[in-house]
mmCIF file of C-alpha atoms and ligand atoms in Angstrom:
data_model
loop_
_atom_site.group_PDB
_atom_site.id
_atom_site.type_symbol
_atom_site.label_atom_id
_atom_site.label_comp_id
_atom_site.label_asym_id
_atom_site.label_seq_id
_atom_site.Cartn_x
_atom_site.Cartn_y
_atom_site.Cartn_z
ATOM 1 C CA UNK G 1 57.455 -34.305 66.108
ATOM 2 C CA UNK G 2 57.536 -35.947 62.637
ATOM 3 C CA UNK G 3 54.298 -38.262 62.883
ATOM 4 C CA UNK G 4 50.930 -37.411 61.166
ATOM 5 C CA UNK G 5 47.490 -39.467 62.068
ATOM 6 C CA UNK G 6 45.309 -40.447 59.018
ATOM 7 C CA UNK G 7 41.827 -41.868 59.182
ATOM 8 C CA UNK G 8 41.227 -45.474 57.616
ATOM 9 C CA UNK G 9 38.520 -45.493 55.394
ATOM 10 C CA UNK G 10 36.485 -47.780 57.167
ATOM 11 C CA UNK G 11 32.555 -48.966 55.963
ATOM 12 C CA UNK G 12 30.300 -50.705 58.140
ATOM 13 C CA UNK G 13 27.386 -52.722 56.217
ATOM 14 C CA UNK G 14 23.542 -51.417 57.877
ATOM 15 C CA UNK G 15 23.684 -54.449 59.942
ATOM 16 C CA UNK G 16 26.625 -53.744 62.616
ATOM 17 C CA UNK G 17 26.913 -57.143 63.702
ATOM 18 C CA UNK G 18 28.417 -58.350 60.441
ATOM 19 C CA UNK G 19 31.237 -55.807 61.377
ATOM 20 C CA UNK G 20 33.678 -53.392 59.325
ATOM 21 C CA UNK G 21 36.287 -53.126 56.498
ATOM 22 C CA UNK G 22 38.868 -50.802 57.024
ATOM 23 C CA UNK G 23 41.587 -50.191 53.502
ATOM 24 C CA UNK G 24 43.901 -47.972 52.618
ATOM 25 C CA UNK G 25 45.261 -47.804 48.748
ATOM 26 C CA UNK G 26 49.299 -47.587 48.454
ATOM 27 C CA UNK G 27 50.118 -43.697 46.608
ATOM 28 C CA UNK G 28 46.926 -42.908 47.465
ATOM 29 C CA UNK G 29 46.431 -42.604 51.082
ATOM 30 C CA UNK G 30 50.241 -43.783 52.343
ATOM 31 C CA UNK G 31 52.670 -40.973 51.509
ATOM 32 C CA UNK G 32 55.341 -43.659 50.367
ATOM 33 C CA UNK G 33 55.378 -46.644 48.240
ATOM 34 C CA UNK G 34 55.048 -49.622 50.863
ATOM 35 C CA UNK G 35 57.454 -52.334 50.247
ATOM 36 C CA UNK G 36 56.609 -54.619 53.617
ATOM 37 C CA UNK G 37 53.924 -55.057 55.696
ATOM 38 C CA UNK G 38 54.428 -57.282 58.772
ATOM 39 C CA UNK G 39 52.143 -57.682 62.072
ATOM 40 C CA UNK G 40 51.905 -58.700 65.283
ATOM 41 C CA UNK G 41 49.738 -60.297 66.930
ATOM 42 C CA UNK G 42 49.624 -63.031 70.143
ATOM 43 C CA UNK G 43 51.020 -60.790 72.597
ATOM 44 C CA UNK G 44 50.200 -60.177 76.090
ATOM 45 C CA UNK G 45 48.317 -57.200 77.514
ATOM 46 C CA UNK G 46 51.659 -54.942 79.355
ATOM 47 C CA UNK G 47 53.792 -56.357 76.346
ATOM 48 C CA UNK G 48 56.291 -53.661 76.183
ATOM 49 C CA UNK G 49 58.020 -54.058 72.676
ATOM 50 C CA UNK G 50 59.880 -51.680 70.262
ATOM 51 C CA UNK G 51 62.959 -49.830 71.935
ATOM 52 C CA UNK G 52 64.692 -48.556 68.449
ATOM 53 C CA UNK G 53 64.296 -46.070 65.709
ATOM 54 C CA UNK G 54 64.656 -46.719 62.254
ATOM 55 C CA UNK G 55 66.789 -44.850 60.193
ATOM 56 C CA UNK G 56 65.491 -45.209 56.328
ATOM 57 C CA UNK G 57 61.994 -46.334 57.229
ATOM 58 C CA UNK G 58 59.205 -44.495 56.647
ATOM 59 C CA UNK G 59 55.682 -46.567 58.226
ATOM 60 C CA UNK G 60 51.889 -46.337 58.906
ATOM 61 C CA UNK G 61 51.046 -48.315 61.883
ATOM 62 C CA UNK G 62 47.545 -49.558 62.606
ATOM 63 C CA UNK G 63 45.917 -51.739 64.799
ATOM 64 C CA UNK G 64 42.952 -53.849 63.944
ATOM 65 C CA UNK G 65 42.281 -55.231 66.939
ATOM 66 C CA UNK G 66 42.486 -53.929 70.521
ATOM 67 C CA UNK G 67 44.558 -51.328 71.665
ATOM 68 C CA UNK G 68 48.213 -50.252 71.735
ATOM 69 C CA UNK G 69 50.016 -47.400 72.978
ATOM 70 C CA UNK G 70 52.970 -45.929 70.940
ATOM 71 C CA UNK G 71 55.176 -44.379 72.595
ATOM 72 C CA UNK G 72 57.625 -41.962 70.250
ATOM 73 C CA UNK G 73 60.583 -39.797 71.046
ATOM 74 C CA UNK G 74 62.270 -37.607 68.609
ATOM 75 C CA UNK G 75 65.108 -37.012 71.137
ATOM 76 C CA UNK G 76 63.882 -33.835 72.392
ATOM 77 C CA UNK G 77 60.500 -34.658 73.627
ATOM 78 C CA UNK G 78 58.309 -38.057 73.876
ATOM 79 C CA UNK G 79 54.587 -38.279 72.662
ATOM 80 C CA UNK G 80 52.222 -41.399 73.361
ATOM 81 C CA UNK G 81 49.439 -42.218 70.852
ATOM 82 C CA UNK G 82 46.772 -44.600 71.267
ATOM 83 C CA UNK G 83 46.148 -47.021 68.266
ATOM 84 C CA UNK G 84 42.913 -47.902 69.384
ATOM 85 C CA UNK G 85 40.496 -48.378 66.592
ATOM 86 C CA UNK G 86 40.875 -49.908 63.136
ATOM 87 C CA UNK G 87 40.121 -46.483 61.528
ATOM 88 C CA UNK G 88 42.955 -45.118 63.075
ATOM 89 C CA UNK G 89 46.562 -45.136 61.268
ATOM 90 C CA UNK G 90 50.139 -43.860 62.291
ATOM 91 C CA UNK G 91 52.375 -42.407 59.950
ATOM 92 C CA UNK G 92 55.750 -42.046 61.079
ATOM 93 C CA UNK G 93 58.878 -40.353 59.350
ATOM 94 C CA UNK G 94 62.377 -42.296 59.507
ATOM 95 C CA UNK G 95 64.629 -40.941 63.341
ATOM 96 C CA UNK G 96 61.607 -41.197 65.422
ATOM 97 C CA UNK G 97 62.180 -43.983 68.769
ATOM 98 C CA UNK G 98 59.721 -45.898 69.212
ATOM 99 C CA UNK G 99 58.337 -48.149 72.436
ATOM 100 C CA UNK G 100 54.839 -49.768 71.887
ATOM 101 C CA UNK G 101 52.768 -51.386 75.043
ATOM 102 C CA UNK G 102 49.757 -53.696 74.697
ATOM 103 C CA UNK G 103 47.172 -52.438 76.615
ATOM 104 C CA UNK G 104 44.809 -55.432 75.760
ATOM 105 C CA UNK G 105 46.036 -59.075 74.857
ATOM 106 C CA UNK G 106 45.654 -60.164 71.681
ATOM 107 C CA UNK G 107 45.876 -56.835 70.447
ATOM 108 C CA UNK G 108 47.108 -56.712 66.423
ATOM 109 C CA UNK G 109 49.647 -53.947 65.588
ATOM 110 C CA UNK G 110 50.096 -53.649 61.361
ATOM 111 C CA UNK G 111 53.145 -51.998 60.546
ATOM 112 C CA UNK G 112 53.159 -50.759 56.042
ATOM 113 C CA UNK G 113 57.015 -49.676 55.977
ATOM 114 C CA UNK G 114 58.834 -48.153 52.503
ATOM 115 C CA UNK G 115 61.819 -50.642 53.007
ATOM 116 C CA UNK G 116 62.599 -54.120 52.923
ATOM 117 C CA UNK G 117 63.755 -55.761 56.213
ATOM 118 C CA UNK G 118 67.068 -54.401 57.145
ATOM 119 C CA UNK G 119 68.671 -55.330 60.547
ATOM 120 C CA UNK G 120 71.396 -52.507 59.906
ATOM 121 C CA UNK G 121 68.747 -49.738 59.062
ATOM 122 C CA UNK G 122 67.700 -49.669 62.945
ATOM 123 C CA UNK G 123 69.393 -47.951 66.018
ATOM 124 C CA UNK G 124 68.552 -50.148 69.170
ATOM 125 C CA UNK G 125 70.871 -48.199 71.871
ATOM 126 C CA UNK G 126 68.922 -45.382 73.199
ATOM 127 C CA UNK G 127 72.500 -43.774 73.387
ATOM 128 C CA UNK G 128 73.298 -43.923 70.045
ATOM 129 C CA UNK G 129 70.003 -42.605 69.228
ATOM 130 C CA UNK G 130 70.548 -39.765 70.560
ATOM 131 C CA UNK G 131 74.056 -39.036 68.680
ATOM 132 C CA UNK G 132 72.230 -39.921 65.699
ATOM 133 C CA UNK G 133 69.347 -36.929 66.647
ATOM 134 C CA UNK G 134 72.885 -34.361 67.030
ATOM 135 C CA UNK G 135 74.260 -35.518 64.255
ATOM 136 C CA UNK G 136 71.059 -35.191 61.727
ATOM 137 C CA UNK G 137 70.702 -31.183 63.450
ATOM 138 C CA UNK G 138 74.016 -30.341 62.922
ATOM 139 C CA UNK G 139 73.770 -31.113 59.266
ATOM 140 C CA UNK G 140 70.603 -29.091 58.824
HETATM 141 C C1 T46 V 1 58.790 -51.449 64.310
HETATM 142 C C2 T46 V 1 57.839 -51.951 65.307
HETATM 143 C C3 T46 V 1 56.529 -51.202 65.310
HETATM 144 C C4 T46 V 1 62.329 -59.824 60.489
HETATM 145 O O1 T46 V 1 63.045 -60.838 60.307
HETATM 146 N N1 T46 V 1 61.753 -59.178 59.425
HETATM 147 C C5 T46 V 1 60.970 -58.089 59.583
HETATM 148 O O2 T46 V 1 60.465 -57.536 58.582
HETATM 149 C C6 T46 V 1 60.754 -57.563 60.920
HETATM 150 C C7 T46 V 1 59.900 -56.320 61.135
HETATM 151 C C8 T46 V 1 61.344 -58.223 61.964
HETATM 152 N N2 T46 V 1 62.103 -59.333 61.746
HETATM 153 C C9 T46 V 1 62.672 -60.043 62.910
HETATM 154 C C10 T46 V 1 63.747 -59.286 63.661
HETATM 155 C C11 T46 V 1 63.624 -59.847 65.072
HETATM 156 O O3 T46 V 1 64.377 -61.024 65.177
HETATM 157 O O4 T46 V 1 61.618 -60.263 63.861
HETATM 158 C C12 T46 V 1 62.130 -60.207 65.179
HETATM 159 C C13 T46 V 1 61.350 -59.240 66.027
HETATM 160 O O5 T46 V 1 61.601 -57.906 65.574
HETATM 161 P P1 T46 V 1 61.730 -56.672 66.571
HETATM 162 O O6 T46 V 1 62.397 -57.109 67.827
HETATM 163 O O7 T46 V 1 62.346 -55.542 65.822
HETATM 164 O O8 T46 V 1 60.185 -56.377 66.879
HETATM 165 P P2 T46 V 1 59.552 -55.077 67.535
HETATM 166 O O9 T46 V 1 58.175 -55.427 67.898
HETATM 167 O O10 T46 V 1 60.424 -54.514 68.604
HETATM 168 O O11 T46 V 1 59.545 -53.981 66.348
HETATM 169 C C14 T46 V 1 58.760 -54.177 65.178
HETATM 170 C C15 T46 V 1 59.573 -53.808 63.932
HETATM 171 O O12 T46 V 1 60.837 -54.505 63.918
HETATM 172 C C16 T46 V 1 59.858 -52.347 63.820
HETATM 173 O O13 T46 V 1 60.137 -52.055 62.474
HETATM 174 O O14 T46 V 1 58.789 -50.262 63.989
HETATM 175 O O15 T46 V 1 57.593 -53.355 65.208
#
């Protein structure tokens, strides 16, 4: 399936309880130039979100804060990764569905995408996804 999991460079001062700093430098760690980053954030633990794939998008997804299964599907098979440390980052390639469910509330999920918003760029019909999955193979 075309995702890859990076570590975060993350640094923690001696004292723990002042906490962590997590960063990641655009070109140097992300294998695309990021053009939006967006978040979200207030949603209930069982929030079940997502339901499309994108078509021009490449992203890294992280998640600062709590914990967040992502569920992907490349129209063959379907993978779940947890996002459940702030080290922990998500790169995924454009034709990958994606479902995401909040297994803590208040969790954050960061998405770092190579496009600017694009309504037209997505596929939300499970359907057509999987015409668009034939459709990229019988081209290759
Ligand atoms: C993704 C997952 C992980 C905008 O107006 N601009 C934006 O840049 C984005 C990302 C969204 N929106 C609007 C479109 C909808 O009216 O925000 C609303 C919620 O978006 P959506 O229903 O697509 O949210 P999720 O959580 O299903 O998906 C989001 C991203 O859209 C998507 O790129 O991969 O997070």
């Amino acid at each position: 399936m075309k995702y890859s999991l990076i570590d975060i460079k993350s640094t923690h001062y001696d004292d723990k309880t002042a906490g962590g700093l997590s960063f990641f430098e655009g070109e140097r760690d992300v294998p695309f130039k990021i053009r939006r980053i967006y978040w979200i954030y207030e949603a209930e633990k069982g929030t079940h979100r997502g339901f499309h794939a994108h078509t021009l998008n490449w992203q890294l997804l992280f998640c600062p804060y709590g914990s967040i299964d992502i569920i992907l599907d490349d129209g063959h098979e379907r993978e779940k990764v947890t996002l459940d440390s702030p080290s922990k980052g998500l790169v995924l390639s454009p034709g990958l569905w994606r479902e995401m469910i909040w297994n803590k509330t208040g969790s954050v999920l960061c998405v770092a995408a190579s496009e600017y918003y694009d309504p037209d760029e997505y596929i939300r019909d499970y359907d057509k996804f999987i015409e668009y999955v034939k459709n990229k193979e019988s081209e290759q």
